[in-house]
Amino acid sequence: MRDDEARYEAVTSRDARFDGEFFFAVVTTGIYCRPSCPAVTPKRVNVRFFPSAAAAQAAGFRACRRCRPDAVPGSAEWNVRADLVGRAMRLIGDGVVDREGVGGLARRLGYSPRQVQRQLTAELGAGPVALARARRAHTARVLLQTTALPVTELAFAAGFASIRQFNDTIREIYAGTPSELRAAAGNGGAAARHTAAAGPGTATGPESGAASRSAPTGIPLRLAYRGPYAAAEIFDFLQVRAVPGVEETRGPRGGRTYRRTLRLTHGSGIAEVDEPAGPRRRRRPPAGLVCPAARGTDGGWLECRLRLTDLRDLSTAVQRLRRLFDLDADPYAVAERLGADPLLGPLVAERPGLRSPGAADPEELAVRTVLGGPPERAAALVRTYGKPLDVPDGELTHLFPAPGELTGAEVAEPVRTLCTALADGAITLDAGADRGAAERALAALPGVGPRAAAYLRMRALGDPDVGTAPEADAERGGTAGPAAWRPWGAYALHHFWRAGLLAAGEMPGPGEVPGPGKGAGPGETPGPDVIPGASEAPGPGMIPGASEAGPGVIPGWGQTSGSGQTPGPGQMPTPGERSAPGEPSEAPGSARYALAGRAG
């Protein structure tokens, strides 16, 4: 949305679809807001628009305390764009500026610091330092209002270099002191009791791991998303791919909790994310939590808890979970584009808000994809090479091994080759990686191939414009095909997988046609992270002793070994089959989601 009049129209209608896409500020109050702010709409003459919260802050405006504009979902534009600005925004969100400075960001991007500064300022109204500062301020507010950490420790945990810098930033952005911000949340006593359960900290500096530990129940967060969100489908997707020891899913469908370990820059962590049980009631959320106002299909949040050995990893951990659950997606734009296609239209209407899951650790996903097979095969690798947690937590016992730990001669050749390339920097899979270059480098490795490389581009690198299925034949209604689906091809592919028009996990090749009965033949069903072209089973990359489903067959979406087995969690029934007991029955073409055209 580029036209200011169209933006003002979105503000007037309090359209939550545009939260995070732009911000507006009111010159008479000195406050900036999200488009859906429930306050009285200001006069047009008093409104200014900004492409980022950092730009509004740099112009001297402070964040609205009512709508909390710094807590909105990120713009889907940064996931789509592969240029310098898009790559830079993904890296800044991952905390690169805090860890490596602007020079480190520029080196990763392959540009000079001056060029990075110029392009970010031109498009976003703020340079990398200001963007990183806004990110640190938001992290600090979350910690102030959800923990009782001393302010000194909290400032360093949020990424500030000094207490003075921390105090000045909080005062400038939120028009109050840290103590006032904590008291304004109305939960200071609860936060103190919550954090006190972990026991008192002893160290006070930025390197103090003991003092940076969160409470046993974790730091509570609400991870915001816009539009409808197909939570059951994404939890299905993650459940059948969960690697024992690193991931687990607890609870029945409709009330599950996904849990996993995280290998982070300063330490490790355990994340828990809850599956929403159903539609949320409208209510103003508690202050300080990461969530938008819940308005039915206008948006919502996922409840999350993070336990970190070092709180400096908080922002990075949150960003990785957002990528894993695809929380910055724009379901309105996806539905508008894919819903116009004759083949995809009914699928989009049947499953509104279907997301394209990313990866909490791109290097981990790459290893799992090349390794192939069911999750138990990766679990064997974890038991042998993964770092054990100091204290196991339920089924979570290890961190997934880093690439540098999988370069020994005893590791299977395809995995060893991949990990050597990752460890020495020949292939980069971080948030700001050049997606095209990474895909070409992966495809050239033995045991990977072009289809596995495309799968990794889609999930590990978060590219929504990849993985489109081929054009359908004339009998399927003459769909316009992949060119008309751009840049949302990954979502089209997930719709085909869920509808059973393509074998789950299969990346379509040239000339293939999705449609009823299009499934994998004997020995062709890919496993949870196996794409044709990656290591086959049995074969290179196989861990001895790993369980197999049968000769040449690798279980896919919840599939079990042998014939006549019932579908597992997340497995799609074929046309004519009934849903498993307890699963909601959804009729194709249900009117749960009216396609929303975007203004401007």
XYZ file of C-alpha atoms in Angstrom, residues 177-598:
422
model
C 11.422 5.415 32.929
C 11.940 1.641 33.028
C 10.391 1.524 36.507
C 7.327 3.433 35.314
C 6.969 1.135 32.321
C 7.114 -1.910 34.580
C 4.571 -0.443 36.993
C 2.239 0.538 34.130
C 1.888 -3.112 33.147
C -0.094 -3.735 36.315
C 1.628 -7.079 36.832
C 4.778 -6.101 38.664
C 3.934 -8.231 41.692
C 3.070 -11.229 39.563
C 6.232 -10.812 37.547
C 8.292 -10.664 40.698
C 6.753 -13.847 42.065
C 7.093 -15.494 38.668
C 10.784 -14.759 38.362
C 11.537 -15.325 42.031
C 10.563 -18.954 41.564
C 13.818 -19.454 39.707
C 15.825 -18.260 42.699
C 17.917 -15.131 42.960
C 20.603 -14.364 40.438
C 24.139 -13.643 41.568
C 25.967 -12.008 38.715
C 25.271 -8.543 37.352
C 27.225 -8.113 34.124
C 26.202 -8.783 30.553
C 27.977 -12.152 30.559
C 26.136 -13.456 33.617
C 24.444 -16.623 32.493
C 23.089 -17.491 35.928
C 21.417 -14.139 36.376
C 19.987 -14.299 32.864
C 18.014 -17.473 33.417
C 14.269 -17.150 33.215
C 11.747 -18.697 35.546
C 11.055 -22.440 35.331
C 7.788 -21.799 33.510
C 9.553 -19.598 30.975
C 9.109 -16.036 29.799
C 5.499 -15.770 28.598
C 5.081 -14.260 25.164
C 2.312 -13.895 22.634
C 3.505 -14.235 19.076
C 1.308 -12.065 16.890
C -0.009 -12.939 13.441
C -2.392 -11.237 11.037
C -5.488 -12.665 9.430
C -6.781 -16.226 9.754
C -4.296 -18.841 10.917
C -4.631 -22.567 10.152
C -3.071 -23.648 13.442
C -4.153 -27.291 13.333
C -2.473 -27.818 9.969
C 0.848 -26.302 10.993
C 0.892 -28.299 14.245
C 0.113 -31.431 12.201
C 3.040 -30.616 9.932
C 5.447 -30.189 12.823
C 4.164 -33.140 14.843
C 4.847 -35.815 12.253
C 8.328 -34.380 11.641
C 9.339 -34.018 15.297
C 12.780 -35.498 15.987
C 12.788 -37.305 19.352
C 15.168 -35.696 21.802
C 15.007 -32.313 20.055
C 11.257 -31.855 19.506
C 8.025 -33.178 20.923
C 4.301 -32.448 20.716
C 2.095 -32.945 23.743
C -1.662 -33.070 24.064
C -4.601 -33.938 21.785
C -5.287 -32.305 18.444
C -6.815 -28.911 19.072
C -4.903 -28.414 22.311
C -1.342 -29.418 21.548
C 1.897 -27.887 22.755
C 4.906 -27.991 20.474
C 8.214 -28.029 22.334
C 11.786 -27.972 21.068
C 15.343 -27.149 22.041
C 17.143 -24.206 20.447
C 20.857 -23.755 19.780
C 21.434 -20.009 20.079
C 24.319 -17.549 19.924
C 24.938 -17.107 23.638
C 23.543 -20.369 24.938
C 20.593 -22.681 24.502
C 16.887 -22.573 25.093
C 13.645 -24.497 25.240
C 10.570 -23.132 23.485
C 6.958 -24.109 24.026
C 4.184 -22.958 21.677
C 0.511 -23.757 22.274
C -2.012 -24.614 19.596
C -5.008 -22.263 19.821
C -8.047 -24.171 21.013
C -10.573 -22.123 19.039
C -11.826 -18.605 18.296
C -10.706 -16.068 20.861
C -12.966 -13.650 22.640
C -12.360 -9.989 22.072
C -10.484 -8.507 24.947
C -7.643 -6.149 25.537
C -4.527 -8.268 26.131
C -2.298 -7.675 29.172
C 0.240 -4.927 28.664
C 3.722 -5.878 27.621
C 2.892 -9.115 25.833
C 3.669 -9.649 22.182
C 0.212 -9.725 20.623
C -2.205 -7.646 18.574
C -5.812 -7.042 19.431
C -7.752 -10.206 18.695
C -10.604 -9.560 16.294
C -11.734 -12.925 15.010
C -10.024 -13.491 11.673
C -8.279 -10.099 11.825
C -5.409 -11.627 13.733
C -4.428 -13.238 16.973
C -1.447 -14.810 18.649
C 0.203 -18.048 19.665
C 0.939 -18.469 23.358
C 4.642 -19.116 23.840
C 7.076 -19.673 26.681
C 10.829 -19.408 26.375
C 13.446 -20.653 28.803
C 16.890 -19.392 27.912
C 20.292 -19.868 29.501
C 21.100 -16.295 28.439
C 18.393 -13.683 27.933
C 20.447 -11.896 25.292
C 19.115 -14.600 22.969
C 15.481 -13.638 23.542
C 14.913 -11.614 20.357
C 16.745 -14.148 18.209
C 14.724 -17.028 19.669
C 11.444 -15.176 19.075
C 12.392 -14.401 15.485
C 13.247 -18.032 14.778
C 9.921 -19.188 16.162
C 8.155 -16.610 14.025
C 9.853 -18.046 10.947
C 9.069 -21.627 11.982
C 5.354 -20.859 12.376
C 5.264 -18.388 9.448
C 3.741 -15.679 11.617
C 4.673 -12.714 9.408
C 2.762 -14.030 6.400
C 0.039 -11.998 4.698
C -2.885 -14.453 4.287
C -5.016 -11.798 2.602
C -2.540 -11.301 -0.232
C -2.048 -15.076 -0.547
C -5.801 -15.728 -0.729
C -6.342 -12.908 -3.196
C -3.769 -14.347 -5.598
C -4.321 -18.096 -5.180
C -8.076 -17.877 -4.675
C -8.532 -16.605 -8.236
C -7.090 -19.830 -9.648
C -9.680 -22.475 -10.688
C -7.710 -25.312 -9.125
C -6.549 -23.565 -5.967
C -9.640 -21.447 -5.250
C -11.638 -24.223 -3.516
C -8.551 -25.329 -1.575
C -7.925 -21.796 -0.306
C -11.565 -21.467 0.761
C -11.399 -24.831 2.529
C -8.300 -23.976 4.561
C -8.074 -20.236 5.187
C -4.810 -19.054 6.635
C -2.769 -22.118 5.650
C 0.879 -21.277 6.307
C 4.221 -22.401 4.934
C 6.331 -23.500 7.926
C 9.935 -22.380 7.996
C 12.754 -23.621 10.198
C 13.909 -22.768 13.704
C 17.422 -23.798 12.639
C 18.103 -23.784 8.868
C 21.294 -25.847 9.191
C 19.453 -28.478 11.225
C 16.761 -28.732 8.552
C 19.393 -29.094 5.829
C 21.033 -31.993 7.671
C 17.687 -33.690 8.271
C 16.685 -33.329 4.625
C 19.916 -34.779 3.269
C 19.935 -37.515 5.914
C 16.482 -38.614 4.836
C 14.131 -41.107 6.386
C 11.748 -40.927 9.336
C 12.434 -38.738 12.386
C 13.961 -41.673 14.251
C 16.894 -41.622 11.851
C 17.717 -38.025 12.763
C 17.185 -38.955 16.430
C 19.978 -41.520 16.138
C 22.245 -38.773 14.830
C 21.223 -36.539 17.745
C 21.989 -39.220 20.337
C 25.445 -39.772 18.874
C 26.567 -36.210 18.139
C 24.129 -33.826 19.816
C 24.977 -31.897 22.966
C 22.964 -33.196 25.949
C 20.977 -30.669 27.957
C 22.264 -30.056 31.456
C 18.888 -31.227 32.735
C 16.540 -33.165 30.410
C 13.081 -31.646 30.123
C 10.446 -34.267 29.420
C 11.288 -35.818 26.059
C 13.750 -33.031 25.261
C 17.271 -34.238 25.960
C 19.664 -32.770 23.366
C 20.510 -29.892 21.097
C 20.739 -30.821 17.439
C 24.438 -31.119 16.485
C 26.054 -28.142 14.801
C 27.495 -28.675 11.291
C 31.050 -28.557 12.652
C 30.278 -31.634 14.767
C 29.249 -33.692 11.716
C 32.375 -33.441 9.550
C 34.168 -36.549 10.806
C 34.955 -39.555 8.638
C 32.424 -41.718 10.484
C 29.516 -39.514 9.297
C 27.760 -40.631 6.110
C 29.166 -38.973 2.991
C 26.239 -36.737 1.906
C 25.774 -35.372 5.415
C 29.519 -34.895 5.899
C 29.863 -33.021 2.611
C 26.938 -30.740 3.427
C 28.175 -30.004 6.943
C 31.697 -29.293 5.726
C 30.308 -26.721 3.290
C 28.182 -25.172 6.057
C 30.988 -25.150 8.611
C 33.561 -23.489 6.338
C 31.090 -20.917 5.004
C 30.985 -22.215 1.427
C 27.174 -22.385 1.844
C 25.296 -19.903 4.024
C 21.762 -20.537 5.240
C 21.289 -17.622 7.613
C 18.321 -15.253 7.481
C 20.010 -12.915 4.996
C 21.510 -15.505 2.673
C 21.325 -15.026 -1.087
C 18.595 -17.565 -1.773
C 19.475 -18.176 -5.391
C 23.157 -18.724 -4.682
C 22.396 -20.997 -1.730
C 19.988 -23.113 -3.770
C 22.492 -23.561 -6.590
C 25.251 -24.505 -4.168
C 23.035 -27.023 -2.387
C 21.840 -28.594 -5.639
C 25.457 -29.162 -6.688
C 26.283 -31.208 -3.577
C 26.230 -35.007 -3.847
C 23.150 -36.500 -2.221
C 21.109 -33.304 -2.406
C 19.876 -32.502 -5.907
C 17.616 -29.755 -7.256
C 14.375 -30.809 -5.579
C 15.879 -31.011 -2.098
C 17.596 -27.682 -2.731
C 14.241 -26.114 -3.676
C 12.657 -27.570 -0.529
C 15.413 -26.035 1.598
C 15.026 -22.716 -0.175
C 11.349 -22.786 0.729
C 11.699 -23.831 4.381
C 15.253 -23.146 5.587
C 15.486 -19.793 3.782
C 11.799 -18.912 4.107
C 11.186 -18.120 0.436
C 7.427 -18.003 -0.286
C 8.036 -17.801 -4.050
C 9.263 -21.359 -4.578
C 7.908 -24.866 -4.856
C 4.970 -24.154 -7.123
C 3.282 -27.154 -8.615
C 3.163 -27.430 -12.412
C 0.240 -26.408 -14.530
C -2.795 -28.619 -14.378
C -4.169 -30.321 -17.427
C -7.266 -29.211 -19.287
C -9.475 -31.576 -17.292
C -8.642 -29.676 -14.115
C -10.060 -26.421 -15.423
C -7.069 -24.901 -17.184
C -5.455 -23.209 -14.184
C -3.207 -20.305 -15.011
C -0.319 -22.121 -13.373
C 2.730 -21.069 -11.385
C 3.233 -17.713 -13.094
C -0.122 -16.522 -11.754
C 0.639 -17.755 -8.225
C 3.775 -15.696 -7.702
C 5.054 -14.765 -5.208
C 3.075 -17.298 -3.163
C 4.078 -20.586 -4.772
C 5.044 -22.184 -1.447
C 1.490 -21.728 -0.181
C 0.104 -23.289 -3.349
C 2.342 -26.290 -2.741
C 1.097 -26.675 0.847
C -2.493 -26.573 -0.383
C -1.708 -29.366 -2.853
C -0.047 -31.426 -0.126
C -2.920 -31.012 2.302
C -5.515 -31.842 -0.353
C -3.655 -34.976 -1.413
C -3.068 -33.700 -4.956
C 0.655 -34.205 -4.447
C 2.395 -36.700 -2.195
C 3.218 -34.991 1.092
C 6.735 -33.606 1.002
C 7.116 -34.017 -2.754
C 8.439 -31.076 -4.737
C 6.838 -31.199 -8.205
C 9.050 -31.333 -11.249
C 8.499 -29.983 -14.766
C 5.540 -31.523 -16.521
C 3.942 -33.065 -13.428
C 0.245 -32.424 -12.918
C -1.416 -32.233 -9.477
C -4.806 -33.847 -9.298
C -6.841 -36.611 -7.661
C -4.898 -39.812 -7.459
C -1.574 -38.062 -7.919
C 0.395 -39.902 -5.287
C 3.746 -41.487 -4.905
C 4.283 -44.943 -6.273
C 6.070 -47.771 -4.469
C 9.282 -46.518 -2.971
C 8.533 -42.890 -3.843
C 6.848 -41.612 -0.696
C 9.180 -39.071 0.874
C 9.701 -38.912 4.601
C 9.133 -35.923 6.845
C 12.068 -33.958 5.488
C 12.925 -36.074 2.469
C 12.555 -34.711 -1.033
C 13.165 -36.803 -4.152
C 16.756 -36.111 -5.053
C 17.948 -36.214 -1.460
C 19.436 -39.333 0.065
C 17.181 -42.319 -0.583
C 16.484 -45.013 1.950
C 18.296 -47.207 2.404
C 21.443 -45.566 1.073
C 23.985 -42.862 1.777
C 23.195 -40.849 4.849
C 21.424 -43.703 6.589
C 22.127 -44.212 10.258
C 22.536 -47.915 11.047
C 19.743 -49.189 13.193
C 17.276 -46.470 12.236
C 13.759 -47.801 11.903
C 12.328 -48.207 8.427
C 8.777 -48.562 7.207
C 9.558 -51.241 4.687
C 11.652 -51.985 1.611
C 12.121 -48.722 -0.200
C 9.248 -46.972 1.569
C 9.715 -44.045 3.917
C 6.729 -42.862 5.968
C 5.375 -39.456 5.087
C 2.652 -37.380 6.799
C 1.895 -39.583 9.783
C 2.053 -42.723 7.633
C 2.918 -45.906 9.505
C 4.668 -48.984 8.244
C 2.739 -51.761 6.610
C -0.540 -51.752 4.758
C -3.931 -51.112 6.228
C -2.655 -48.752 8.886
C -4.780 -45.829 9.971
C -3.681 -42.325 9.078
C -1.440 -40.682 11.635
C -1.570 -37.142 12.923
C -1.785 -34.663 10.118
C -2.219 -37.266 7.360
C -4.795 -36.096 4.856
C -7.648 -38.501 4.079
C -8.062 -39.120 0.396
C -11.268 -38.044 -1.367
C -14.206 -40.002 0.034
C -12.526 -40.919 3.313
C -13.831 -39.723 6.634
C -11.739 -37.637 8.957
C -10.180 -39.428 11.889
C -12.205 -39.425 15.116
C -11.943 -36.093 16.843
C -10.848 -34.240 13.734
C -13.107 -31.469 12.422
C -14.891 -32.179 9.190
C -14.491 -29.359 6.681
C -16.432 -29.171 3.463
C -14.627 -27.833 0.419
C -15.720 -24.336 -0.404
C -16.854 -23.548 3.141
C -17.533 -19.886 3.647
C -15.221 -19.436 6.634
C -13.072 -17.029 4.717
C -14.165 -14.292 2.341
C -11.335 -13.301 0.065
C -10.220 -9.851 1.078
C -8.914 -7.513 -1.577
C -6.172 -5.169 -0.421
